[in-house]
Amino acid sequence: MTRAVDTPPALAVEDLRTAFFTDAGRLDVVDGVSLTLRRGEILGLVGESGSGKTMTGFSITGLIEPPGRIVGGSVKLAGEELVGADRARLRALRGRRIAMVFQDPMMTLNPVLRIETQMTDALLAHASMSRAAARAKVRDALAEVGIAAPDERLRAYPHELSGGMRQRVAIAIALLHEPDVVIADEPTTALDVTIQGQILALVQRLCRERGTGLVWITHDLAVVAGIADRIAVMYAGRIVEEGPVDDVLDRPAHPYTRGLIASVPVPGRRERLPQVPGRMPSLLELPPGCAFAPRCAQAAEACRARPDLLPVGPARAARCHFPLVETEAAR
Amino acid sequence: MVGFIARRLVQSLFVLFVMTLIVFFGVNVIGNPVYIFASSECNQACVNGIIADLGLDRPVWEQYFVFVGNALSGDLGNSFTFGVPAMSLIWERLPATLELAFAALVIALGLGLPLGILAGLRPDAISSRLIMGVSTLGFSVPVFWIGLILIMVFSVQLGWLPSIGRGDTVSILGLEASFLTLDGLSHLLMPAFTLSLFMLAMVIRLTRAGMREVLHADYVKFARANGISETRILSVHVMKNILIPIVTVLGMEFGGVIAFAVVTESIFSWPGVGKMLIDAIAVLDRPLIVAYLVFVVFMFVIINLLVDILYSVLDPRVRLGGGAR
Ligand SMILES: Nc1ncnc2c1ncn2[C@@H]1O[C@H](COP(=O)(O)OP(=O)(O)O)[C@@H](O)[C@H]1O
Ligand SMILES: [Mg+2]
């Protein structure tokens, strides 16, 4: 490590907790999540649907709405604390220093406003310039995300664009102010496979060029393998494994990660894929210990106690009493 | 767009035709107006004279064809009571009704939108529950009762507002208007508010429902994620979405408000077409009744057309005339 100790990471999340207070009871949708993202780094955040990936993204950007709220922890954006920051400050940071791309491009853009209005609104939220200058700038931003005939597209309404094109617009908006951190929440899940690849490459290139830290949320391990530097695996609101992407995918430490890897389809092989057996339990009836224990083949007595996220190798950690790779201690 | 409007107008002509048929024959069954006109000294010969004079001795279908023939040349017949063209009477009274209806619309939107937004922003607050409770009253309490209560409180008890007529008017562009004089405005206030109640309740409900839906939409969250100010999000991003159903429903309702201002105009003796209709029915003034109803249908057609056009302006996903752009 030669980095200066005093430069804070682009994003440092520490024991973040978000709960929804519903009639059925309290749901800890984000349950002590810690993440670190350096400038220019790409972190893949993976997990089954419902594991809390989106809520983690919303918590980081301060977009959790009642009946949910952040109940603890810290989110530092380039050293500045966001948890508990006032609304005006959060507004000033959102879109400028930290931005988000949502999952469904069909729902992300306002159906009754022209692309130009939506883009210039996002631009003028953090910059003061003439309408003409703003128009020229958003036009260039559209061209940069690979949209042909940007002038024409600016006049269009969202329904006149394809899903892939809408997602490009959303990406152009998110990158308008060259933020330090972009959280992309399954931005390709709703798109065709060919479009997926293009979008993936586009975001990767733009973030690398600008040194933007990227959190790429997905349930698709194959995507993470192609794009990320590091990976964090989420289960029931908790990070269960974290580490450099190649290490984790080659030698998973957590049984859940191994299950996920086994269920990735291999091109050319058409046999039935082994899914992780069972389903993620409702957040209302999580077991007191390891949340994965009921689905885990090697669960034992010890798993009734809640495991901590402990180091299992260089820059790696897993939340398991019986990690599949030897720990430092066991060595 | 032009094709759409043309198609609409042809459809309306058909509606108009069917309507005149129903109204014309319907009015013919309710009674013979001659006995209301004829004085007690008028003997049978005198009555027959009047009947022949008005053309009522001819068979009904023949009367109808004469009526349609005249109507096509823009003549809806003379009022039995006033002896002047029925349409001229309607045109004379219409500005008063239009003023009342537009004042009601302004009240409904001016009060309804902010109250609905308030109720939508904080659905659980006491104030929001109060707003919704009161709006339920707007739907369920009869208009005449509210009108009478208003008169009792503000005219009889407090003596603040006059309860009868239009008050002083000034002429703008050849039309008399009350709202530009203080006296006229004080006359306008109560009837306009009474007439607006139903629309007001509807605007509040639609606004609140729209807010509840749109505020949770992904595109609003995305706008927030981009740091766009809450004011701008509410007034443009949210409002434009909410206005679509409001304009549609209000537009549909507005024709009804004009047509059936009858009750309000009667309570407050507002000299509009609604009051004229009541008077015409009382004396079975057939041409005036028929002319009024033809006029109302025509107005509905025009208003619906305008609503459709406005709707397509507000909602870009709607294109009139099937994709011709
Ligand atoms: N508004 C809400 N009220 C209650 N629970 C919610 C709400 N939104 C999300 N959740 C719960 O939060 C958990 C995590 O959801 P989410 O972050 O969307 O999962 P993912 O993005 O990983 O698919 C789920 O169990 C979901 O049911
Ligand atoms: Mg999600």
PDB file of N, CA, C and O and ligand atoms in Angstrom, chain A residues 20-22 27-30 47-58 65-68 103 185-186 217 234 237 280-283, ligand 1:
ATOM      1  N   PHE A  20     -37.353  -0.777   7.921  1.00  0.00           N
ATOM      2  CA  PHE A  20     -38.707  -0.365   7.559  1.00  0.00           C
ATOM      3  C   PHE A  20     -39.623  -0.738   8.707  1.00  0.00           C
ATOM      4  O   PHE A  20     -39.584  -1.871   9.194  1.00  0.00           O
ATOM      5  N   PHE A  21     -40.423   0.232   9.135  1.00  0.00           N
ATOM      6  CA  PHE A  21     -41.330  -0.023  10.238  1.00  0.00           C
ATOM      7  C   PHE A  21     -42.732  -0.221   9.671  1.00  0.00           C
ATOM      8  O   PHE A  21     -43.442   0.737   9.395  1.00  0.00           O
ATOM      9  N   THR A  22     -43.080  -1.467   9.430  1.00  0.00           N
ATOM     10  CA  THR A  22     -44.360  -1.774   8.793  1.00  0.00           C
ATOM     11  C   THR A  22     -45.331  -2.318   9.821  1.00  0.00           C
ATOM     12  O   THR A  22     -44.967  -2.565  10.973  1.00  0.00           O
ATOM     13  N   LEU A  27     -38.510  -4.401   9.694  1.00  0.00           N
ATOM     14  CA  LEU A  27     -37.715  -5.136   8.712  1.00  0.00           C
ATOM     15  C   LEU A  27     -36.342  -4.487   8.606  1.00  0.00           C
ATOM     16  O   LEU A  27     -36.235  -3.330   8.213  1.00  0.00           O
ATOM     17  N   ASP A  28     -35.300  -5.239   8.964  1.00  0.00           N
ATOM     18  CA  ASP A  28     -33.953  -4.692   8.839  1.00  0.00           C
ATOM     19  C   ASP A  28     -33.436  -4.989   7.442  1.00  0.00           C
ATOM     20  O   ASP A  28     -32.735  -5.969   7.217  1.00  0.00           O
ATOM     21  N   VAL A  29     -33.770  -4.107   6.499  1.00  0.00           N
ATOM     22  CA  VAL A  29     -33.455  -4.393   5.097  1.00  0.00           C
ATOM     23  C   VAL A  29     -31.971  -4.188   4.807  1.00  0.00           C
ATOM     24  O   VAL A  29     -31.425  -4.808   3.897  1.00  0.00           O
ATOM     25  N   VAL A  30     -31.339  -3.283   5.549  1.00  0.00           N
ATOM     26  CA  VAL A  30     -29.883  -3.142   5.480  1.00  0.00           C
ATOM     27  C   VAL A  30     -29.387  -3.315   6.907  1.00  0.00           C
ATOM     28  O   VAL A  30     -29.743  -2.549   7.790  1.00  0.00           O
ATOM     29  N   GLY A  47     -26.307 -10.467  -5.135  1.00  0.00           N
ATOM     30  CA  GLY A  47     -27.174 -11.165  -4.193  1.00  0.00           C
ATOM     31  C   GLY A  47     -28.495 -11.427  -4.876  1.00  0.00           C
ATOM     32  O   GLY A  47     -28.828 -10.785  -5.875  1.00  0.00           O
ATOM     33  N   GLU A  48     -29.240 -12.410  -4.308  1.00  0.00           N
ATOM     34  CA  GLU A  48     -30.539 -12.724  -4.889  1.00  0.00           C
ATOM     35  C   GLU A  48     -31.472 -11.535  -4.761  1.00  0.00           C
ATOM     36  O   GLU A  48     -31.254 -10.639  -3.943  1.00  0.00           O
ATOM     37  N   SER A  49     -32.533 -11.583  -5.529  1.00  0.00           N
ATOM     38  CA  SER A  49     -33.562 -10.554  -5.431  1.00  0.00           C
ATOM     39  C   SER A  49     -34.112 -10.518  -3.999  1.00  0.00           C
ATOM     40  O   SER A  49     -34.361 -11.555  -3.397  1.00  0.00           O
ATOM     41  N   GLY A  50     -34.227  -9.321  -3.445  1.00  0.00           N
ATOM     42  CA  GLY A  50     -34.743  -9.179  -2.084  1.00  0.00           C
ATOM     43  C   GLY A  50     -33.672  -9.199  -1.024  1.00  0.00           C
ATOM     44  O   GLY A  50     -33.961  -9.137   0.167  1.00  0.00           O
ATOM     45  N   SER A  51     -32.388  -9.277  -1.433  1.00  0.00           N
ATOM     46  CA  SER A  51     -31.330  -9.362  -0.425  1.00  0.00           C
ATOM     47  C   SER A  51     -30.955  -7.985   0.135  1.00  0.00           C
ATOM     48  O   SER A  51     -30.183  -7.900   1.087  1.00  0.00           O
ATOM     49  N   GLY A  52     -31.480  -6.916  -0.446  1.00  0.00           N
ATOM     50  CA  GLY A  52     -31.250  -5.589   0.124  1.00  0.00           C
ATOM     51  C   GLY A  52     -30.286  -4.729  -0.668  1.00  0.00           C
ATOM     52  O   GLY A  52     -29.824  -3.702  -0.172  1.00  0.00           O
ATOM     53  N   LYS A  53     -30.007  -5.100  -1.917  1.00  0.00           N
ATOM     54  CA  LYS A  53     -29.042  -4.336  -2.719  1.00  0.00           C
ATOM     55  C   LYS A  53     -29.567  -2.939  -3.031  1.00  0.00           C
ATOM     56  O   LYS A  53     -28.872  -1.940  -2.832  1.00  0.00           O
ATOM     57  N   THR A  54     -30.825  -2.888  -3.517  1.00  0.00           N
ATOM     58  CA  THR A  54     -31.399  -1.590  -3.858  1.00  0.00           C
ATOM     59  C   THR A  54     -31.502  -0.699  -2.630  1.00  0.00           C
ATOM     60  O   THR A  54     -31.173   0.490  -2.672  1.00  0.00           O
ATOM     61  N   MET A  55     -31.936  -1.286  -1.512  1.00  0.00           N
ATOM     62  CA  MET A  55     -32.092  -0.497  -0.292  1.00  0.00           C
ATOM     63  C   MET A  55     -30.742   0.020   0.206  1.00  0.00           C
ATOM     64  O   MET A  55     -30.651   1.101   0.780  1.00  0.00           O
ATOM     65  N   THR A  56     -29.679  -0.766  -0.033  1.00  0.00           N
ATOM     66  CA  THR A  56     -28.343  -0.278   0.311  1.00  0.00           C
ATOM     67  C   THR A  56     -28.010   0.960  -0.530  1.00  0.00           C
ATOM     68  O   THR A  56     -27.545   1.975  -0.010  1.00  0.00           O
ATOM     69  N   GLY A  57     -28.309   0.871  -1.845  1.00  0.00           N
ATOM     70  CA  GLY A  57     -28.064   2.014  -2.728  1.00  0.00           C
ATOM     71  C   GLY A  57     -28.854   3.235  -2.311  1.00  0.00           C
ATOM     72  O   GLY A  57     -28.305   4.345  -2.216  1.00  0.00           O
ATOM     73  N   PHE A  58     -30.143   3.051  -2.018  1.00  0.00           N
ATOM     74  CA  PHE A  58     -30.980   4.174  -1.595  1.00  0.00           C
ATOM     75  C   PHE A  58     -30.509   4.743  -0.259  1.00  0.00           C
ATOM     76  O   PHE A  58     -30.568   5.953  -0.025  1.00  0.00           O
ATOM     77  N   GLU A  65     -37.453   6.250   1.857  1.00  0.00           N
ATOM     78  CA  GLU A  65     -38.683   6.965   2.185  1.00  0.00           C
ATOM     79  C   GLU A  65     -39.435   6.243   3.293  1.00  0.00           C
ATOM     80  O   GLU A  65     -39.314   5.031   3.431  1.00  0.00           O
ATOM     81  N   PRO A  66     -40.234   6.975   4.081  1.00  0.00           N
ATOM     82  CA  PRO A  66     -41.040   6.318   5.096  1.00  0.00           C
ATOM     83  C   PRO A  66     -41.902   5.226   4.471  1.00  0.00           C
ATOM     84  O   PRO A  66     -42.301   5.370   3.317  1.00  0.00           O
ATOM     85  N   PRO A  67     -42.190   4.147   5.183  1.00  0.00           N
ATOM     86  CA  PRO A  67     -41.919   3.907   6.603  1.00  0.00           C
ATOM     87  C   PRO A  67     -40.494   3.437   6.890  1.00  0.00           C
ATOM     88  O   PRO A  67     -40.238   2.938   7.970  1.00  0.00           O
ATOM     89  N   GLY A  68     -39.579   3.635   5.933  1.00  0.00           N
ATOM     90  CA  GLY A  68     -38.206   3.213   6.186  1.00  0.00           C
ATOM     91  C   GLY A  68     -37.367   4.389   6.649  1.00  0.00           C
ATOM     92  O   GLY A  68     -37.700   5.544   6.387  1.00  0.00           O
ATOM     93  N   GLN A 103     -32.883   0.650 -11.935  1.00  0.00           N
ATOM     94  CA  GLN A 103     -33.010  -0.630 -12.613  1.00  0.00           C
ATOM     95  C   GLN A 103     -33.835  -0.573 -13.895  1.00  0.00           C
ATOM     96  O   GLN A 103     -33.425  -1.085 -14.918  1.00  0.00           O
ATOM     97  N   ASP A 185     -27.891   0.501 -10.208  1.00  0.00           N
ATOM     98  CA  ASP A 185     -28.715  -0.555  -9.641  1.00  0.00           C
ATOM     99  C   ASP A 185     -29.302  -1.432 -10.741  1.00  0.00           C
ATOM    100  O   ASP A 185     -30.321  -1.112 -11.321  1.00  0.00           O
ATOM    101  N   GLU A 186     -28.662  -2.537 -11.013  1.00  0.00           N
ATOM    102  CA  GLU A 186     -29.085  -3.465 -12.064  1.00  0.00           C
ATOM    103  C   GLU A 186     -29.508  -2.728 -13.339  1.00  0.00           C
ATOM    104  O   GLU A 186     -30.602  -2.968 -13.854  1.00  0.00           O
ATOM    105  N   ILE A 217     -24.606  -2.851  -9.010  1.00  0.00           N
ATOM    106  CA  ILE A 217     -25.487  -3.801  -8.337  1.00  0.00           C
ATOM    107  C   ILE A 217     -26.054  -4.767  -9.355  1.00  0.00           C
ATOM    108  O   ILE A 217     -26.488  -4.355 -10.428  1.00  0.00           O
ATOM    109  N   MET A 234     -24.299 -10.094  -0.950  1.00  0.00           N
ATOM    110  CA  MET A 234     -25.270  -9.705   0.075  1.00  0.00           C
ATOM    111  C   MET A 234     -26.296 -10.799   0.288  1.00  0.00           C
ATOM    112  O   MET A 234     -26.714 -11.472  -0.660  1.00  0.00           O
ATOM    113  N   GLY A 237     -29.843  -8.611   3.804  1.00  0.00           N
ATOM    114  CA  GLY A 237     -29.476  -7.304   4.356  1.00  0.00           C
ATOM    115  C   GLY A 237     -28.055  -7.216   4.867  1.00  0.00           C
ATOM    116  O   GLY A 237     -27.650  -6.172   5.360  1.00  0.00           O
ATOM    117  N   MET A 280     -34.762 -17.442   0.212  1.00  0.00           N
ATOM    118  CA  MET A 280     -34.353 -16.523   1.267  1.00  0.00           C
ATOM    119  C   MET A 280     -35.537 -16.321   2.208  1.00  0.00           C
ATOM    120  O   MET A 280     -36.638 -16.036   1.765  1.00  0.00           O
ATOM    121  N   PRO A 281     -35.321 -16.499   3.520  1.00  0.00           N
ATOM    122  CA  PRO A 281     -36.446 -16.366   4.451  1.00  0.00           C
ATOM    123  C   PRO A 281     -36.917 -14.909   4.507  1.00  0.00           C
ATOM    124  O   PRO A 281     -36.173 -13.993   4.180  1.00  0.00           O
ATOM    125  N   SER A 282     -38.176 -14.737   4.893  1.00  0.00           N
ATOM    126  CA  SER A 282     -38.694 -13.385   5.106  1.00  0.00           C
ATOM    127  C   SER A 282     -37.870 -12.692   6.185  1.00  0.00           C
ATOM    128  O   SER A 282     -37.423 -13.310   7.141  1.00  0.00           O
ATOM    129  N   LEU A 283     -37.691 -11.389   6.017  1.00  0.00           N
ATOM    130  CA  LEU A 283     -36.894 -10.636   6.995  1.00  0.00           C
ATOM    131  C   LEU A 283     -37.556 -10.653   8.371  1.00  0.00           C
ATOM    132  O   LEU A 283     -36.935 -10.341   9.379  1.00  0.00           O
TER     133      LEU A 283
HETATM  134  N1  LIG C   1     -41.273   0.064   1.083  1.00  0.00           N
HETATM  135  C1  LIG C   1     -40.905  -1.082   1.677  1.00  0.00           C
HETATM  136  N2  LIG C   1     -41.545  -1.514   2.779  1.00  0.00           N
HETATM  137  C2  LIG C   1     -41.178  -2.671   3.370  1.00  0.00           C
HETATM  138  N3  LIG C   1     -40.200  -3.467   2.942  1.00  0.00           N
HETATM  139  C3  LIG C   1     -39.539  -3.103   1.837  1.00  0.00           C
HETATM  140  C4  LIG C   1     -39.858  -1.904   1.142  1.00  0.00           C
HETATM  141  N4  LIG C   1     -39.032  -1.798   0.072  1.00  0.00           N
HETATM  142  C5  LIG C   1     -38.247  -2.893   0.111  1.00  0.00           C
HETATM  143  N5  LIG C   1     -38.551  -3.681   1.163  1.00  0.00           N
HETATM  144  C6  LIG C   1     -37.891  -4.938   1.525  1.00  0.00           C
HETATM  145  O1  LIG C   1     -36.523  -4.739   1.582  1.00  0.00           O
HETATM  146  C7  LIG C   1     -35.857  -5.927   1.236  1.00  0.00           C
HETATM  147  C8  LIG C   1     -34.738  -5.608   0.284  1.00  0.00           C
HETATM  148  O2  LIG C   1     -35.264  -5.136  -0.919  1.00  0.00           O
HETATM  149  P1  LIG C   1     -34.341  -4.651  -2.115  1.00  0.00           P
HETATM  150  O3  LIG C   1     -33.245  -3.808  -1.594  1.00  0.00           O
HETATM  151  O4  LIG C   1     -35.230  -4.039  -3.131  1.00  0.00           O
HETATM  152  O5  LIG C   1     -33.753  -6.014  -2.677  1.00  0.00           O
HETATM  153  P2  LIG C   1     -32.863  -6.244  -3.972  1.00  0.00           P
HETATM  154  O6  LIG C   1     -32.601  -4.916  -4.586  1.00  0.00           O
HETATM  155  O7  LIG C   1     -31.627  -6.913  -3.472  1.00  0.00           O
HETATM  156  O8  LIG C   1     -33.653  -7.143  -4.854  1.00  0.00           O
HETATM  157  C9  LIG C   1     -36.889  -6.867   0.639  1.00  0.00           C
HETATM  158  O9  LIG C   1     -37.154  -7.870   1.573  1.00  0.00           O
HETATM  159  C10 LIG C   1     -38.086  -5.992   0.454  1.00  0.00           C
HETATM  160  O10 LIG C   1     -39.253  -6.733   0.690  1.00  0.00           O
END
